Short mmCIF file of C-alpha atoms and ligand atoms in Angstrom, two decimals:
data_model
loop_
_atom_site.label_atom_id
_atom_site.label_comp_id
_atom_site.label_asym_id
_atom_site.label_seq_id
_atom_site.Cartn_x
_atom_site.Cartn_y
_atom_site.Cartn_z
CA UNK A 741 0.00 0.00 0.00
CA UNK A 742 1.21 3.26 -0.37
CA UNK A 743 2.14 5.48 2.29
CA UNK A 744 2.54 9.48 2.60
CA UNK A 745 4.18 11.94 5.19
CA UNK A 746 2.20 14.61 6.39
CA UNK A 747 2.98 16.86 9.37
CA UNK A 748 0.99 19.42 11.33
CA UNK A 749 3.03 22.27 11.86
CA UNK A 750 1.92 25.89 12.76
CA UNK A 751 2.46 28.21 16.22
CA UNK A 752 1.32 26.87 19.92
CA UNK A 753 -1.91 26.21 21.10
CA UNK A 754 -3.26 26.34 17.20
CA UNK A 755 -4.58 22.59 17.74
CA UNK A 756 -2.34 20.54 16.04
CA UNK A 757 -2.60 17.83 18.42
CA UNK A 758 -6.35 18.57 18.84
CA UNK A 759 -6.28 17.60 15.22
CA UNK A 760 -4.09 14.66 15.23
CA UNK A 761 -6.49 13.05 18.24
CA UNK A 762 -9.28 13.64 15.93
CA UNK A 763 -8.41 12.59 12.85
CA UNK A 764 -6.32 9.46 14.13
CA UNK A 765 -8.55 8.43 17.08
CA UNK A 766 -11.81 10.77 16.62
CA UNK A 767 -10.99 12.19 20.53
CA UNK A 768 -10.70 15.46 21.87
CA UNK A 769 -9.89 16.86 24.79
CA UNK A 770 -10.56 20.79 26.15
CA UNK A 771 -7.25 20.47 28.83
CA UNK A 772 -3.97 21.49 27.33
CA UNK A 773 -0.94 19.75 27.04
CA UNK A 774 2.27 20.71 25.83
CA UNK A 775 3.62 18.38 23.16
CA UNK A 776 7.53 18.61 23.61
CA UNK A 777 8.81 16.46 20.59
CA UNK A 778 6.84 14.64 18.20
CA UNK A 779 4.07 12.00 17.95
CA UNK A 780 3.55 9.94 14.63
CA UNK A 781 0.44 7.49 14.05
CA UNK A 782 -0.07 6.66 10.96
CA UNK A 783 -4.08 5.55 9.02
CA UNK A 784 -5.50 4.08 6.37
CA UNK A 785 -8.20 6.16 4.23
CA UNK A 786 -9.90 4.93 0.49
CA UNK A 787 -9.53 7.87 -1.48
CA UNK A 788 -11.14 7.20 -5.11
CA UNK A 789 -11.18 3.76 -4.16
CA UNK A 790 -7.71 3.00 -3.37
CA UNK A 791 -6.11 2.53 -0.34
CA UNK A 792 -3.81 4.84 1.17
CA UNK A 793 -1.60 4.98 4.44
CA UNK A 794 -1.24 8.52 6.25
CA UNK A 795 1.56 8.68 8.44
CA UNK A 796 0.91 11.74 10.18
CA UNK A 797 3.61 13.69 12.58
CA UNK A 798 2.06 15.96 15.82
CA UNK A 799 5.19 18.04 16.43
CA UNK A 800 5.69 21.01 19.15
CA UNK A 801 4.70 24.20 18.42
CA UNK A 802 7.36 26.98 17.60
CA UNK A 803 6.57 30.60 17.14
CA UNK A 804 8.25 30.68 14.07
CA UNK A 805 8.37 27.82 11.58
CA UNK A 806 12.60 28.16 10.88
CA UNK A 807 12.59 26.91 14.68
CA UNK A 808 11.68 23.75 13.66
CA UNK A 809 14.18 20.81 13.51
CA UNK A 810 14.98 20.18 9.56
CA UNK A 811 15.24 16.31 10.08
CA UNK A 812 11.27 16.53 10.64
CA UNK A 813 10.28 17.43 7.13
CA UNK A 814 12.61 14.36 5.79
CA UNK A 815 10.54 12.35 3.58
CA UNK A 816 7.41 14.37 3.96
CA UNK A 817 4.70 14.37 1.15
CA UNK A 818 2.30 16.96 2.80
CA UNK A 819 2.11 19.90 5.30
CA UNK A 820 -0.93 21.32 6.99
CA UNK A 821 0.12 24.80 8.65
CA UNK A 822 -2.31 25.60 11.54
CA UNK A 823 -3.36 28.67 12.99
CA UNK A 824 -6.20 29.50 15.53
CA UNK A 825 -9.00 31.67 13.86
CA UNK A 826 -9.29 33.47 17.56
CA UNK A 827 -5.83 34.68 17.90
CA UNK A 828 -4.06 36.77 15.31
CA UNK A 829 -0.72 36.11 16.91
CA UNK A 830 -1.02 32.81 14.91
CA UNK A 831 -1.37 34.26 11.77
CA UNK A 832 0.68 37.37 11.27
CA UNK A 833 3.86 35.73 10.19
CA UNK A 834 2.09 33.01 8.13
CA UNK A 835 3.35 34.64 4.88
CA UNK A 836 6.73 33.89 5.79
CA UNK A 837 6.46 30.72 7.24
CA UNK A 838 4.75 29.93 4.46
CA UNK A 839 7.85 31.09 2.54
CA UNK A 840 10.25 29.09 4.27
CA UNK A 841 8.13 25.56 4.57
CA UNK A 842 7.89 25.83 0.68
CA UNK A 843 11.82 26.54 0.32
CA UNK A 844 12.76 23.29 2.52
CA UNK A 845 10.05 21.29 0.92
CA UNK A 846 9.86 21.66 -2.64
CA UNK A 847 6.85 20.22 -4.17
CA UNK A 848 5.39 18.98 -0.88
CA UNK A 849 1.50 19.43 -0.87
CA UNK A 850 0.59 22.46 1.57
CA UNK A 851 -2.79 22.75 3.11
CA UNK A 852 -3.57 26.20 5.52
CA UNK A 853 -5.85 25.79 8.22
CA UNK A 854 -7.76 28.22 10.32
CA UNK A 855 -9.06 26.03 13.20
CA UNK A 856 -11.58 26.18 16.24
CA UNK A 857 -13.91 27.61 14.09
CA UNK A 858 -16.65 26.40 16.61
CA UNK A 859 -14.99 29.51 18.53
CA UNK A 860 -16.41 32.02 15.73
CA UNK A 861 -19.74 33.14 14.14
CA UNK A 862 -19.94 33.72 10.91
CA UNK A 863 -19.88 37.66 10.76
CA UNK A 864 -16.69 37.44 12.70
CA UNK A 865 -15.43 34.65 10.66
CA UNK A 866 -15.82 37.36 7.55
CA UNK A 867 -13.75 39.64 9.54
CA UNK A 868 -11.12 37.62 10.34
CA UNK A 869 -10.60 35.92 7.03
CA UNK A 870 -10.23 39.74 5.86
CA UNK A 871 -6.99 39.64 7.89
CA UNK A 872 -5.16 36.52 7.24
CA UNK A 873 -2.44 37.42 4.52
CA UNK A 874 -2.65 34.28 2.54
CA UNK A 875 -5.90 31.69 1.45
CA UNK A 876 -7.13 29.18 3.27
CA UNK A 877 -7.98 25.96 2.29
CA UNK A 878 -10.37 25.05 5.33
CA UNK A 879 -11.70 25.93 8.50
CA UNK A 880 -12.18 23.10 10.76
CA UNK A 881 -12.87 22.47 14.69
CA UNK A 882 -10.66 19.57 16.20
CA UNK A 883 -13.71 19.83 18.74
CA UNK A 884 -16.56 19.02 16.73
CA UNK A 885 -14.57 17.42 14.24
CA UNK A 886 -15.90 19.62 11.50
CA UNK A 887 -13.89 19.37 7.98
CA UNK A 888 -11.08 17.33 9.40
CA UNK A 889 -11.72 14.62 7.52
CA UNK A 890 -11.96 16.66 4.69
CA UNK A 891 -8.37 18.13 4.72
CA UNK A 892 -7.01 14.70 5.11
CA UNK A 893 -9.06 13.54 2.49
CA UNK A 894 -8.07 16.06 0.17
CA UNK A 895 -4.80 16.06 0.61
CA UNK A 896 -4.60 12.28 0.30
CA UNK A 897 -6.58 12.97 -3.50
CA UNK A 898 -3.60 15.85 -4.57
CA UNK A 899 -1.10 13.17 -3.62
CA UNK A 900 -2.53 10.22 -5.43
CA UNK A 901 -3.26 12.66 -8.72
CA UNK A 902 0.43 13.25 -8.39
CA UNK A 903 1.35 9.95 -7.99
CA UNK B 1244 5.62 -8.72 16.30
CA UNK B 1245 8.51 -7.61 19.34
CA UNK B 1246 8.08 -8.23 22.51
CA UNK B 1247 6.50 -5.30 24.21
CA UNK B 1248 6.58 -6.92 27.63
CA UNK B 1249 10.05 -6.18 28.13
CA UNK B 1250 9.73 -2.45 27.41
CA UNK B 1251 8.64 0.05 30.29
CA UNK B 1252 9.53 3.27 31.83
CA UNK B 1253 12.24 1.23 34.53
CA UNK B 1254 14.82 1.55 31.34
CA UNK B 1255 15.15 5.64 31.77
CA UNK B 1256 18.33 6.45 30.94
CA UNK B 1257 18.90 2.94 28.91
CA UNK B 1258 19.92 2.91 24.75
CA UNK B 1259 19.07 0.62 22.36
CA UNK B 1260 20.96 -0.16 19.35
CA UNK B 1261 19.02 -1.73 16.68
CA UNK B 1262 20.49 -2.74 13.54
CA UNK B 1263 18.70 -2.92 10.46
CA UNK B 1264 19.07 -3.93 6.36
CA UNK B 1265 17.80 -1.79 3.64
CA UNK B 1266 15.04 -3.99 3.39
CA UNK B 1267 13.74 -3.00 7.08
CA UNK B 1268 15.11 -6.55 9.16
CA UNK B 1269 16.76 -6.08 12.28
CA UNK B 1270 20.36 -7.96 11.95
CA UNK B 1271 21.06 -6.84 15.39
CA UNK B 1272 19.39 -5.55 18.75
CA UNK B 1273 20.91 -5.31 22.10
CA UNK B 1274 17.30 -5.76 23.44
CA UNK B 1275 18.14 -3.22 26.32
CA UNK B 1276 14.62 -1.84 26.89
CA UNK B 1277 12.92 -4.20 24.23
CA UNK B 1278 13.03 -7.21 22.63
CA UNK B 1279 12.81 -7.93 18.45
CA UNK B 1280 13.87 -10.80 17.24
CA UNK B 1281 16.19 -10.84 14.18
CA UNK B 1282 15.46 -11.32 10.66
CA UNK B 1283 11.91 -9.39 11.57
CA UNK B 1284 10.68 -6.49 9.43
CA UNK B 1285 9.84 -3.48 11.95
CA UNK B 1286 9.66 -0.44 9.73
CA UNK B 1287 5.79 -0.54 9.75
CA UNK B 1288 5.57 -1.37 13.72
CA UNK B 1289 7.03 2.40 13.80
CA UNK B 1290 5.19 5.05 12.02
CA UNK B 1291 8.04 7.60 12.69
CA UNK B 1292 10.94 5.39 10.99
CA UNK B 1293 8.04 4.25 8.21
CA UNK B 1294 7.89 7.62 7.70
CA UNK B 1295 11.37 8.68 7.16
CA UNK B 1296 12.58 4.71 6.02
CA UNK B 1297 12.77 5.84 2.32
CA UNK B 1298 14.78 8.65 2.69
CA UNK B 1299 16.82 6.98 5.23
CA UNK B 1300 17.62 4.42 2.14
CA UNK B 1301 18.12 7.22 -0.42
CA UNK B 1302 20.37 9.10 1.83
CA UNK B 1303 24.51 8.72 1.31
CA UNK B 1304 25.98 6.29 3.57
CA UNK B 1305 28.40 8.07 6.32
CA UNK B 1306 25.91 11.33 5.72
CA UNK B 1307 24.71 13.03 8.89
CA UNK B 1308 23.11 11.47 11.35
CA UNK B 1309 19.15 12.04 11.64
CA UNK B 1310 17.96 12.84 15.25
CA UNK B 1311 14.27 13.30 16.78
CA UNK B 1312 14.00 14.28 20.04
CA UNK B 1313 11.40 13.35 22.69
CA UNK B 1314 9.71 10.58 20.65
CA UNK B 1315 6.26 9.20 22.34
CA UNK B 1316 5.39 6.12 20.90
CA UNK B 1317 2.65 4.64 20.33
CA UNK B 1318 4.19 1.18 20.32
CA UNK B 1319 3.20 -1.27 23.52
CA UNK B 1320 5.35 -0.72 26.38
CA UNK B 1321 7.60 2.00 25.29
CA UNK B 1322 5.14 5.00 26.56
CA UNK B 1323 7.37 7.31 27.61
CA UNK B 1324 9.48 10.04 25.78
CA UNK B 1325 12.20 8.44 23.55
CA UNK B 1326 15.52 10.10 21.76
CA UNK B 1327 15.71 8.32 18.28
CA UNK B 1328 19.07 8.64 16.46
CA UNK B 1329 19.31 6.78 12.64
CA UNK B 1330 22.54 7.03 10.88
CA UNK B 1331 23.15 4.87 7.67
CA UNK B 1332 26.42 3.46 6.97
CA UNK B 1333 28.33 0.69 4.76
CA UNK B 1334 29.54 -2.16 7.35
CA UNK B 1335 31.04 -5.17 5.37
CA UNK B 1336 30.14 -4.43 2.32
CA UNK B 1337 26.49 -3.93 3.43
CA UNK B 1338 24.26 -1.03 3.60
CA UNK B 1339 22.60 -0.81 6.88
CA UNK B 1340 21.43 1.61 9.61
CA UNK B 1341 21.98 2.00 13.02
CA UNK B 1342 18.93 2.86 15.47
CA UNK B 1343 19.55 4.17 18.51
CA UNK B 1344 16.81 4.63 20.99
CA UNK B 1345 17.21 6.50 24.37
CA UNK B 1346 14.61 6.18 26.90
CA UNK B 1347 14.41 9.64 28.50
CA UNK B 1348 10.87 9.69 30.30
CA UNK B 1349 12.51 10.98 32.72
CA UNK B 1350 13.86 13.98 32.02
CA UNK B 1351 11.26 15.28 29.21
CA UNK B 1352 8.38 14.91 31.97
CA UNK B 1353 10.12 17.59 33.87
CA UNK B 1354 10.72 19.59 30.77
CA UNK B 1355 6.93 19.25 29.78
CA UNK B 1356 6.13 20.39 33.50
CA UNK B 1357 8.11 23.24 32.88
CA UNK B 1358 6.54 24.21 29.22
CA UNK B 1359 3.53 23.27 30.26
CA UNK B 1360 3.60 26.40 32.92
CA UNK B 1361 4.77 28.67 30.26
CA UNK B 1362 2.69 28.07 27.58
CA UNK B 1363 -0.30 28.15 29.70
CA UNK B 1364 0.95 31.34 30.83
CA UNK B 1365 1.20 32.32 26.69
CA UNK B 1366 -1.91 30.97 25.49
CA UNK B 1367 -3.26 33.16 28.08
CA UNK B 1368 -2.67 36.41 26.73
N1 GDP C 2710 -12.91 25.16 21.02
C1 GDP C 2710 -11.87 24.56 20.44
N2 GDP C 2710 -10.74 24.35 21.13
C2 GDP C 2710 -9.70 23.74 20.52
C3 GDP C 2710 -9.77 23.31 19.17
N3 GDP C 2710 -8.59 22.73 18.84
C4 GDP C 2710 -7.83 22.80 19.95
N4 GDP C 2710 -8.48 23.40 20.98
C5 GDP C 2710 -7.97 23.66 22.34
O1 GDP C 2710 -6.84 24.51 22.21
C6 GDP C 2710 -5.81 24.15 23.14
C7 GDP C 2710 -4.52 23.85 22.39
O2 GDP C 2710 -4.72 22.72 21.57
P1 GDP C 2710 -3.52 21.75 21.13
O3 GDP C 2710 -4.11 20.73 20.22
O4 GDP C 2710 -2.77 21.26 22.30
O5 GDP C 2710 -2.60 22.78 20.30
P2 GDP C 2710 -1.12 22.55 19.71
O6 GDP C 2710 -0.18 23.25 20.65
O7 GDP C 2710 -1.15 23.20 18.37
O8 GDP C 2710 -0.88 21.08 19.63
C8 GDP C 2710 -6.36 22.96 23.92
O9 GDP C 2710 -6.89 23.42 25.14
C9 GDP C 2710 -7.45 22.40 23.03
O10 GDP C 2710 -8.49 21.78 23.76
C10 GDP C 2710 -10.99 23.56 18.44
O11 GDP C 2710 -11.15 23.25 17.27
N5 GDP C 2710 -12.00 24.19 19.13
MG1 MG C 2711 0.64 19.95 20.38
#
C-alpha cells in the first residue's frame, strides 16, 4: 500500500494535536498539554477507491516555523500549517512561514488551516478571514470534528493525482 | 511482532541499538529496553521510521546522522518520551542503519512540567 508523510506544523496552542487526536482516534480533549517532541500514528483512508496509508507527525509548536528541527520534514509528502482563527498572533507571520516551509520542501503538498472555528460566528469569521495574509484551504474544529476529515481527504486525493 | 513486555519506563536512561538492512530486518538488537527478534521487518511497527525509512535508504551512507527528540510512541510498552538517532552506513560491504533509541521519560516529563507552565501562561494572553 502506499504510504505518505504529512505533518501538522503551525504556532502553539493552534490545535495541532487537537487535530491529530481527531483525525487518528476521533478524541478530543478541552485540557492542554504541551507536546515537547513529536508523535507519529499513521491511518489508512480509500480515497477514489484505493487505499492509502497517512503517516501523520504531531510536532511542538514553535513561534516561528525556521525553529523547527529540519530532520522533521525528511521524507514528507504533505504539510498542513495551523493557525487558531481566535488569535491573530497565529497568523501574522504566516506569509513567511509559508515562505520558508515551501523553500525546505519543494513540491510537498501544503494545506492552511484556520481552526476552532466552533470559537467564531460567521460575521466574525468574515472579519477575520479579511486579515489573514494568505488563502485558506479550510476551516475546521478539532472539537466538533468539522472538515477534518476533509483536509485529510483532500490532501490524500492531490497526492494520489500526483502519484 | 517484538516483545513489548520487556519495554517500560524502569529503562530511563537505557539505549538501544538496533540494527537494520535496507530492506527494514533487524540484523542486530541489544534488546536493552525491548526485545525484536532478528530477521523481523519493523519499519511498519514504527510510524516515525516508516515515515522517514525511504529517505533513510536514499540518503549517502556516512551522511549526517538524523535525530528526533522526545519521541512518544505509540508502540506497547515504550510510553514514555524516547531520543531516536538513525545514521546509515556501509559495514562489510552492506548497507545498513543504526537505530539508537534513548529512553528519557525521565527527564522530558520535567521539561513538559516546565513548558507546560509557560505556555499556559502564553496561550493566556
Ligand atoms: N474550542 C476549540 N478548542 C480547541 C480546538 N482545537 C484545539 N483546541 C484547544 O486549544 C488548546 C490547544 O490545543 P492543542 O491541540 O494542544 O494545540 P497545539 O499546541 O497546536 O498542539 C487545547 O486546550 C485544546 O483543547 C478547536 O477546534 N476548538
Ligand atoms: Mg501539540
Amino acid at each position: 500500500m502506499l504510504s505518505k508523510k504529512i505533518i501538522l506544523t503551525g504556532s502553539l496552542g493552534v490545535g495541532k494535536t487537537s487535530l491529530f487526536n481527531q483525525f487518528l482516534y476521533q478524541r478530543f480533549d478541552e485540557k492542554y498539554l504541551t507536546t515537547i517532541g513529536v508523535k507519529v500514528d499513521k491511518k489508512t483512508v480509500m480515497v477514489n477507491g484505493r487505499e492509502l496509508s497517512l503517516l501523520v507527525w504531531d510536532i511542538a509548536g514553535e513561534i516561528k516555523q525556521d525553529k523547527v528541527p529540519r530532520t522533521y520534514f525528511l521524507g514528507s509528502s504533505a504539510l498542513i500549517y495551523v493557525f487558531d482563527l481566535t488569535r491573530p498572533t497565529t497568523y501574522s507571520n504566516m506569509l513567511e512561514d509559508l515562505k520558508y516551509l515551501k523553500m525546505i520542501t519543494p513540491g510537498v503538498v501544503i494545506r492552511v488551516i484556520g481552526n476552532k472555528i466552533d470559537l467564531v460566528d460567521l460575521e466574525k469569521l468574515n472579519d477575520i478571514l479579511d486579515k489573514v495574509p494568505a488563502t485558506i484551504d479550510f476551516t475546521t474544529s478539532a472539537k466538533t470534528g468539522e472538515n477534518v476529515e476533509n483536509v485529510f481527504f483532500s490532501i490524500g486525493e492531490e497526492l494520489l493525482d500526483n502519484a | 511482532m517484538p516483545d513489548s513486555n520487556s519495554g517500560s519506563a524502569s529503562g530511563d536512561g537505557l539505549c538501544q541499538l538496533i540494527r537494520l538492512n535496507f530492506s527494514g530486518a533487524v540484523i542486530h538488537s541489544s534488546n536493552t529496553l525491548f526485545a525484536v527478534p532478528i530477521d523481523l521487518n519493523i519499519v511498519a511497527t514504527f510510524p516515525l521510521l516508516e515515515s522517514i525509512f525511504q529517505s533513510l535508504i536514499e540518503s549517502n551512507t556516512h551522511s549526517e546522522a538524523y535525530e528526533y527528540f522526545a519521541v512518544e510512541t505509540t508502540f506497547p510498552g515504550l510510553d514514555g518520551f524516547y531520543d531516536f538517532r538513525f545514521v546509515v552506513l556501509e559495514e562489510f560491504g552492506e548497507n545498513v542503519i543504526d537505530w539508537t533509541i534513548c529512553d528519557r521519560t525521565t527527564y522530558y516529563r520535567q521539561i513538559q512540567a516546565d513548558q507546560q507552565k509557560n505556555n499556559e501562561a502564553k496561550l493566556r494572553n
